[in-house]
PDB file of N, CA and C in Angstrom:
ATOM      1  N   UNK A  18      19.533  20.477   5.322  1.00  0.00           N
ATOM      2  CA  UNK A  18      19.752  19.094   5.688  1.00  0.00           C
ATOM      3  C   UNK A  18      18.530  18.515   6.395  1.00  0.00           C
ATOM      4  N   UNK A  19      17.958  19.255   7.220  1.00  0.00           N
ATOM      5  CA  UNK A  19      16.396  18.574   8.080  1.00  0.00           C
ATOM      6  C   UNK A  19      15.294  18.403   7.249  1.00  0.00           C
ATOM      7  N   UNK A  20      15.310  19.428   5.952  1.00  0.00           N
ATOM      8  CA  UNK A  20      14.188  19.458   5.114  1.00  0.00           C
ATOM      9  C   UNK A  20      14.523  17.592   4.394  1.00  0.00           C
ATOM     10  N   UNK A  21      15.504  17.285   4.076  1.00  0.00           N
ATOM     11  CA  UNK A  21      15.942  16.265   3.570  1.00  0.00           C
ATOM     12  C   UNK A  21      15.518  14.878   4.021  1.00  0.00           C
ATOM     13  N   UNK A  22      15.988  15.372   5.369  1.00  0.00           N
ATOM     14  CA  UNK A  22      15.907  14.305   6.607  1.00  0.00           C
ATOM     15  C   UNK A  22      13.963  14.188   6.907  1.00  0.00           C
ATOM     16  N   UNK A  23      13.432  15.303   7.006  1.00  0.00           N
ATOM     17  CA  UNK A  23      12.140  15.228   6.709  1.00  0.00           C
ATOM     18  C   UNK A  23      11.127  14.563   5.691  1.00  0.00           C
ATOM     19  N   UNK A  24      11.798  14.769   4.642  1.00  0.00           N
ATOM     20  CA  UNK A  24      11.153  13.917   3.273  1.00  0.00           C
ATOM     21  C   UNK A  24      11.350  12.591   3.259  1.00  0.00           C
ATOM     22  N   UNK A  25      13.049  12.659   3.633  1.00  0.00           N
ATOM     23  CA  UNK A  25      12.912  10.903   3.310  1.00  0.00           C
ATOM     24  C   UNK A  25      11.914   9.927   4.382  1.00  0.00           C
ATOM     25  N   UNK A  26      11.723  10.765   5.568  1.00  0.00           N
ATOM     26  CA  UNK A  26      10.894   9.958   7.094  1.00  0.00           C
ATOM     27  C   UNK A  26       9.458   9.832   6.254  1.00  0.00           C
ATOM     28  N   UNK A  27       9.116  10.898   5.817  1.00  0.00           N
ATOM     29  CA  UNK A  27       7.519  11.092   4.897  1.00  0.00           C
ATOM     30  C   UNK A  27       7.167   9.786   3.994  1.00  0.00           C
ATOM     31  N   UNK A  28       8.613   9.765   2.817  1.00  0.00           N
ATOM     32  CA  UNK A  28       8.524   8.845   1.772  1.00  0.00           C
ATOM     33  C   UNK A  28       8.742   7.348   2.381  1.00  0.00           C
ATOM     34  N   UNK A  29       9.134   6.884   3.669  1.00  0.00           N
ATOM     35  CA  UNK A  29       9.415   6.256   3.917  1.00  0.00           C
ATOM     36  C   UNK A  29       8.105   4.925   4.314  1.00  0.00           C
ATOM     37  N   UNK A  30       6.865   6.106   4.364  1.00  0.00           N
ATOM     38  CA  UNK A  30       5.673   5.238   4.013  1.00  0.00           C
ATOM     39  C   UNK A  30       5.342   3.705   2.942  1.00  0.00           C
ATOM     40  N   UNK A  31       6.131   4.305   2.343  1.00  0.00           N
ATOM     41  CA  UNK A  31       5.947   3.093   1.439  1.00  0.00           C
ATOM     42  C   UNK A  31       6.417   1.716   1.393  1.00  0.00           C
ATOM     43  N   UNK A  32       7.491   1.931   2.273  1.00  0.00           N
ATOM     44  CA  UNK A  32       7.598   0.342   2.889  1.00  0.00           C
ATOM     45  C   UNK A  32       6.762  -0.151   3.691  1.00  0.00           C
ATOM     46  N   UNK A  33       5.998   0.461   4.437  1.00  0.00           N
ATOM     47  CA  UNK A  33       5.044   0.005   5.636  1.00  0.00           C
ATOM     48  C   UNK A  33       3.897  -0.646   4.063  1.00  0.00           C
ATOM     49  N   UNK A  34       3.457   0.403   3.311  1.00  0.00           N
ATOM     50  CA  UNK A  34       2.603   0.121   1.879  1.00  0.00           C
ATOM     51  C   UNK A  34       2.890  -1.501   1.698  1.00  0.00           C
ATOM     52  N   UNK A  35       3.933  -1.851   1.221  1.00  0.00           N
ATOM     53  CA  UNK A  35       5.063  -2.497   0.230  1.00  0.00           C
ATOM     54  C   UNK A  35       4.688  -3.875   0.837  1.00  0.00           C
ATOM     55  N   UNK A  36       4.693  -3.533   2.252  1.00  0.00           N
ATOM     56  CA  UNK A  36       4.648  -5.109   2.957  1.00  0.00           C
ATOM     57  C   UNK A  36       3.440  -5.702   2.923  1.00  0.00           C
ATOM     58  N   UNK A  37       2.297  -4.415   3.533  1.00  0.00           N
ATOM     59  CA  UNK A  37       1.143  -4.632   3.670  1.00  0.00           C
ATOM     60  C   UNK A  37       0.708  -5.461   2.260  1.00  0.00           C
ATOM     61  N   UNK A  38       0.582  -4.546   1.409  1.00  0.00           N
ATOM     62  CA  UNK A  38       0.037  -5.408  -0.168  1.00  0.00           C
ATOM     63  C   UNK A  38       0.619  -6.521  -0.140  1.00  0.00           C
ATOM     64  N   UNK A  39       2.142  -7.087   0.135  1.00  0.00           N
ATOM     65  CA  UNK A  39       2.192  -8.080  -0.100  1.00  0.00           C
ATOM     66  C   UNK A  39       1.679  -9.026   0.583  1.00  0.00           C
ATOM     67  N   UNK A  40       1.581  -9.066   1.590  1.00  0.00           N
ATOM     68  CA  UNK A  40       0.699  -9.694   2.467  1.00  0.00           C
ATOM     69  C   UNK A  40      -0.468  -9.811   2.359  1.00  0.00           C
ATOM     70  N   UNK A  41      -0.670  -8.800   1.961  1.00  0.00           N
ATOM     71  CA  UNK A  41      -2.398  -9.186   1.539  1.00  0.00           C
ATOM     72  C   UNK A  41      -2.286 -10.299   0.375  1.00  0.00           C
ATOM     73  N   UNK A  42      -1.694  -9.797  -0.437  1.00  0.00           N
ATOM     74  CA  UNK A  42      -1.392 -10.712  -1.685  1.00  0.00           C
ATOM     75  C   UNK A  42      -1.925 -11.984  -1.651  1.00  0.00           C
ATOM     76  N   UNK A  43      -0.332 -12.171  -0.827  1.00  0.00           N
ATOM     77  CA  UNK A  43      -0.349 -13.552  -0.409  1.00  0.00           C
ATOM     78  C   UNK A  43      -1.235 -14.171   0.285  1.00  0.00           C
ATOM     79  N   UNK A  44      -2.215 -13.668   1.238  1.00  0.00           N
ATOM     80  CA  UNK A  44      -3.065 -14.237   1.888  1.00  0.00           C
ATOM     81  C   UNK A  44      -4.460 -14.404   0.844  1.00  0.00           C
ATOM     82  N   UNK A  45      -4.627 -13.775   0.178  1.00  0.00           N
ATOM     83  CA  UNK A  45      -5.997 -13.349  -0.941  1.00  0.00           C
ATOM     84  C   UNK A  45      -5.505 -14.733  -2.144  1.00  0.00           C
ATOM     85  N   UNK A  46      -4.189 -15.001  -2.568  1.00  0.00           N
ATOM     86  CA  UNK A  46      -4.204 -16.041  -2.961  1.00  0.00           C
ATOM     87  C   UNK A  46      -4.254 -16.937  -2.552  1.00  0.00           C
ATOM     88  N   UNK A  47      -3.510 -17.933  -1.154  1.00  0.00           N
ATOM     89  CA  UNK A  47      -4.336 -18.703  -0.378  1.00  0.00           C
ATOM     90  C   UNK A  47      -5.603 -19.047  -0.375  1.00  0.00           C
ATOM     91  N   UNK A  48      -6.375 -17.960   0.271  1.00  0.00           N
ATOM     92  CA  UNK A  48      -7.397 -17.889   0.249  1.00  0.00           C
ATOM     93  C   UNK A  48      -8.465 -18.209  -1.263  1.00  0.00           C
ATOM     94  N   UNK A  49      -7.696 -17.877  -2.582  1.00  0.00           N
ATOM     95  CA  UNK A  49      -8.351 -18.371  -3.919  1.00  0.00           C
ATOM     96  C   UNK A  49      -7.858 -19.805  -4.154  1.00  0.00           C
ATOM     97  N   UNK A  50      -6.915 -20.400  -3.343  1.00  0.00           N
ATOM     98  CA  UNK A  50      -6.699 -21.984  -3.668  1.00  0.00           C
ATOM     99  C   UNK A  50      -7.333 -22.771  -2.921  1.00  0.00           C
ATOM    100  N   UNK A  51      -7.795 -22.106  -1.668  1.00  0.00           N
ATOM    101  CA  UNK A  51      -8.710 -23.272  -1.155  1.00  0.00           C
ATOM    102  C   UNK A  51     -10.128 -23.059  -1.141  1.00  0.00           C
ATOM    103  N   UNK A  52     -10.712 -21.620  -1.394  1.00  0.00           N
ATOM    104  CA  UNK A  52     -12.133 -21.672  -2.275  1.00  0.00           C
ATOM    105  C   UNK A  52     -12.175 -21.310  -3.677  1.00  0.00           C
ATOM    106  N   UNK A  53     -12.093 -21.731  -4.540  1.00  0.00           N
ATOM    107  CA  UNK A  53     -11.901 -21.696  -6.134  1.00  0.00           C
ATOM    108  C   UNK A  53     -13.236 -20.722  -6.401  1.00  0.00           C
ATOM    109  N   UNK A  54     -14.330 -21.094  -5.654  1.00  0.00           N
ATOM    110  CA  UNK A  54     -15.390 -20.553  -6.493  1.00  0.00           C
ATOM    111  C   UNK A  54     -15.873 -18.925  -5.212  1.00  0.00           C
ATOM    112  N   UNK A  55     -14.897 -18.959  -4.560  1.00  0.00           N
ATOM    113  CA  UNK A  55     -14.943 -17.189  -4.196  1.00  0.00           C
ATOM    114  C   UNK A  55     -14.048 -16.601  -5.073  1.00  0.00           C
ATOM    115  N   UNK A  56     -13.689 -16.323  -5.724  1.00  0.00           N
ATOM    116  CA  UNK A  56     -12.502 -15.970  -6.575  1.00  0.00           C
ATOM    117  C   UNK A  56     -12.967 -14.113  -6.690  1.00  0.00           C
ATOM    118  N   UNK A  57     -13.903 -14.365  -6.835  1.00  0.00           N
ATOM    119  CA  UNK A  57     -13.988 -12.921  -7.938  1.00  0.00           C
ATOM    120  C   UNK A  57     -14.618 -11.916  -6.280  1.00  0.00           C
ATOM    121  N   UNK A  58     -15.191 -12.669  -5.291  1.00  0.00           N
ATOM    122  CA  UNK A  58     -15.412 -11.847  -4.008  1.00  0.00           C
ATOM    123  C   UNK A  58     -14.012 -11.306  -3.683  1.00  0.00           C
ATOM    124  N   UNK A  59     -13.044 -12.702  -3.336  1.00  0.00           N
ATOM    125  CA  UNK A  59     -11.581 -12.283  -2.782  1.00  0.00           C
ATOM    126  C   UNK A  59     -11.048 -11.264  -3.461  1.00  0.00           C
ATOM    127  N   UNK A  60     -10.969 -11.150  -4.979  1.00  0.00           N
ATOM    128  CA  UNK A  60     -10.452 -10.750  -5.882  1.00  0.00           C
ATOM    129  C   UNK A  60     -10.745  -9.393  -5.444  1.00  0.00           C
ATOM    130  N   UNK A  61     -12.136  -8.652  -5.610  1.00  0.00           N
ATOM    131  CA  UNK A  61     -12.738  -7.682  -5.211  1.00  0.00           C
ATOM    132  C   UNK A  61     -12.091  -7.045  -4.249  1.00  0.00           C
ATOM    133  N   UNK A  62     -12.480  -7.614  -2.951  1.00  0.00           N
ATOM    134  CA  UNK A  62     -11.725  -7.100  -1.671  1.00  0.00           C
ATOM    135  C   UNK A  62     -10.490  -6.973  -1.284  1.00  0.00           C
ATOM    136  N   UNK A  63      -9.839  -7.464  -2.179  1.00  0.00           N
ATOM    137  CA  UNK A  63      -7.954  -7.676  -2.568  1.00  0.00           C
ATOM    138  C   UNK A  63      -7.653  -6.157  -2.974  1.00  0.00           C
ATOM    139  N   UNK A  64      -8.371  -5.902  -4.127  1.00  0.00           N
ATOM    140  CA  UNK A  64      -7.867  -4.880  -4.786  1.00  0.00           C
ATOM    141  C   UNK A  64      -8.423  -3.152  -3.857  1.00  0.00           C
ATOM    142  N   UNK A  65      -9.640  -3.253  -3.038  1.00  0.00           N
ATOM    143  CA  UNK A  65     -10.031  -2.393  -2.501  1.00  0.00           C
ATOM    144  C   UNK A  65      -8.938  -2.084  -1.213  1.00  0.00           C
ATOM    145  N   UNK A  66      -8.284  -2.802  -1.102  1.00  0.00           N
ATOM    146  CA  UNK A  66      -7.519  -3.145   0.265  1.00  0.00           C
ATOM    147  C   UNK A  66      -5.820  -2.691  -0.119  1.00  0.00           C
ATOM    148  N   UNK A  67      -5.745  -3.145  -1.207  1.00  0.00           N
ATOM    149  CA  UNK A  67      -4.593  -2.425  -1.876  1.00  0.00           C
ATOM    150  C   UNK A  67      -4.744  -1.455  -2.262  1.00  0.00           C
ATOM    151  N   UNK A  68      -5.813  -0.619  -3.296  1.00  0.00           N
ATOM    152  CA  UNK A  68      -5.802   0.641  -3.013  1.00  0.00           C
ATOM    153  C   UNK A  68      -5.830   1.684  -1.902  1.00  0.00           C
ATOM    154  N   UNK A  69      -6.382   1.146  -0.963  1.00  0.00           N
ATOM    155  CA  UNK A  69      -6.177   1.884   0.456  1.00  0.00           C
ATOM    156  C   UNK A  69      -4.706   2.331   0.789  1.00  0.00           C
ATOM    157  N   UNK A  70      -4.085   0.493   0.501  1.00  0.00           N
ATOM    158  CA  UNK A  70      -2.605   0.756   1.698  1.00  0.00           C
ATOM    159  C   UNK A  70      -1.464   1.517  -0.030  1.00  0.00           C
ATOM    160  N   UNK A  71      -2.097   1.674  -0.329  1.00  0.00           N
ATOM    161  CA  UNK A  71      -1.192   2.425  -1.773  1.00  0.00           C
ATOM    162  C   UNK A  71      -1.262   4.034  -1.830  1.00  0.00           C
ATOM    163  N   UNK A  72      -3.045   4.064  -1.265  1.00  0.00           N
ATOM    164  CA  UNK A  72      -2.977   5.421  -1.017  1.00  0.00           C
ATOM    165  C   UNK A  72      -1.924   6.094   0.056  1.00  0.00           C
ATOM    166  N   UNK A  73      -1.700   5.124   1.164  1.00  0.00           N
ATOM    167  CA  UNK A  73      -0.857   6.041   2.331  1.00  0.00           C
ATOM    168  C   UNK A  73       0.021   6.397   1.659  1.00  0.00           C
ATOM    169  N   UNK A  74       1.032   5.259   0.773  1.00  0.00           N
ATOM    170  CA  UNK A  74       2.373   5.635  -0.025  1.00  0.00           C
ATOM    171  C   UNK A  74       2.348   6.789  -0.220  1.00  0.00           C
ATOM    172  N   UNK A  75       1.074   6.498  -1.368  1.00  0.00           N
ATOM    173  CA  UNK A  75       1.084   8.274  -2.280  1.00  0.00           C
ATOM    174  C   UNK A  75       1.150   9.636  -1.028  1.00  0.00           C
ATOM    175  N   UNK A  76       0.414   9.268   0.222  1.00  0.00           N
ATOM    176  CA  UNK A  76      -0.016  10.354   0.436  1.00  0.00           C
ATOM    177  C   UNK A  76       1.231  11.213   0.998  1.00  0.00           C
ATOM    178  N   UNK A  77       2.205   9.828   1.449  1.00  0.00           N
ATOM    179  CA  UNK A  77       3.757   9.945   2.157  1.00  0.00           C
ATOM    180  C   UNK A  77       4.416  10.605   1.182  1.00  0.00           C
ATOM    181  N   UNK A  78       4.450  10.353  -0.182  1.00  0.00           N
ATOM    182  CA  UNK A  78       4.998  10.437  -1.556  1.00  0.00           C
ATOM    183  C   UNK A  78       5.052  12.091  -1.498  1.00  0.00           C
ATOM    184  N   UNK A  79       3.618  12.616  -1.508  1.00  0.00           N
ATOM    185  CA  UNK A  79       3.140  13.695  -1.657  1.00  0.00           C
ATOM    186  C   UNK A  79       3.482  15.189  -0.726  1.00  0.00           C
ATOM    187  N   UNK A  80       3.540  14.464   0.652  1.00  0.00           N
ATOM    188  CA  UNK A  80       4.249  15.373   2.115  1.00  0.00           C
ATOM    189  C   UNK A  80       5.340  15.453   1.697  1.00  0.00           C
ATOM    190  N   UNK A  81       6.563  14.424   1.501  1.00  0.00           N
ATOM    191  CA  UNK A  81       7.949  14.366   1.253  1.00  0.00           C
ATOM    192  C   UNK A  81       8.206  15.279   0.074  1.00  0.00           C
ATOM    193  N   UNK A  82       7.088  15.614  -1.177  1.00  0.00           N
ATOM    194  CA  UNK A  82       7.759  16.663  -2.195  1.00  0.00           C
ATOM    195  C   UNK A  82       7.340  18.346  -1.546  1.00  0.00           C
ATOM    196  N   UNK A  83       5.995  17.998  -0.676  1.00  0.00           N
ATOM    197  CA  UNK A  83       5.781  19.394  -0.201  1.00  0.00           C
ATOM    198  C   UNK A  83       6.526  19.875   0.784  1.00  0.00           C
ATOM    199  N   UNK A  84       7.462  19.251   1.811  1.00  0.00           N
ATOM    200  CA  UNK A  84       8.352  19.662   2.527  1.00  0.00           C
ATOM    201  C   UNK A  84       9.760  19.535   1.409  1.00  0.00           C
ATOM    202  N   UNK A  85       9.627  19.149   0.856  1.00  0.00           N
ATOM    203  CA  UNK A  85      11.097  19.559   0.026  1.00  0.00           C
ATOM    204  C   UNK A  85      10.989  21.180  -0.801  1.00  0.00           C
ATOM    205  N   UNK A  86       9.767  21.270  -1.238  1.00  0.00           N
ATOM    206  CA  UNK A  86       9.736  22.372  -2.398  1.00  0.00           C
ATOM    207  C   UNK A  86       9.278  23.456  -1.591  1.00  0.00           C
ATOM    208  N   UNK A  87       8.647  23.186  -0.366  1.00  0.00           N
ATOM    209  CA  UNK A  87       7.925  24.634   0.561  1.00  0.00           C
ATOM    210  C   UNK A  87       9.206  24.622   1.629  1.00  0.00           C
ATOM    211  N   UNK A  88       9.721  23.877   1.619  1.00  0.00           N
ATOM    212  CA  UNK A  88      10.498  23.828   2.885  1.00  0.00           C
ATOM    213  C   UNK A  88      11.942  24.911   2.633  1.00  0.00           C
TER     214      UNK A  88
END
């Protein structure tokens, strides 16, 4: 039952993920409606910024199967 209770706290990363990107999202589009011609800078730094907060997911993703299967 703790190994359980352990994984899901691990996987649970991904909401902290979930919000962050969206937020970024949303702010990176803003940000492309009121400078049209940064587009492809914002764009850039959008996606570097989401891969970051995507990596934690995974990395939560990844603890939560290794305490399930070693545990």
């Amino acid at each position: 039952m703790s190994v359980a209770i352990g994984a899901a706290i691990a996987v649970l990363t991904g909401i902290g993920a979930g919000i962050g990107i969206g937020f970024a999202t949303g702010k990176a589009t803003e940000a492309i409606a009121r400078q049209p011609e940064a587009a492809s800078q914002i764009r850039s730094n959008l996606l570097l910024g989401c891969a970051l907060a995507e990596a934690t997911a995974i990395y939560g993703f990844v603890i939560g199967l290794v305490i399930i299967f070693a545990g």
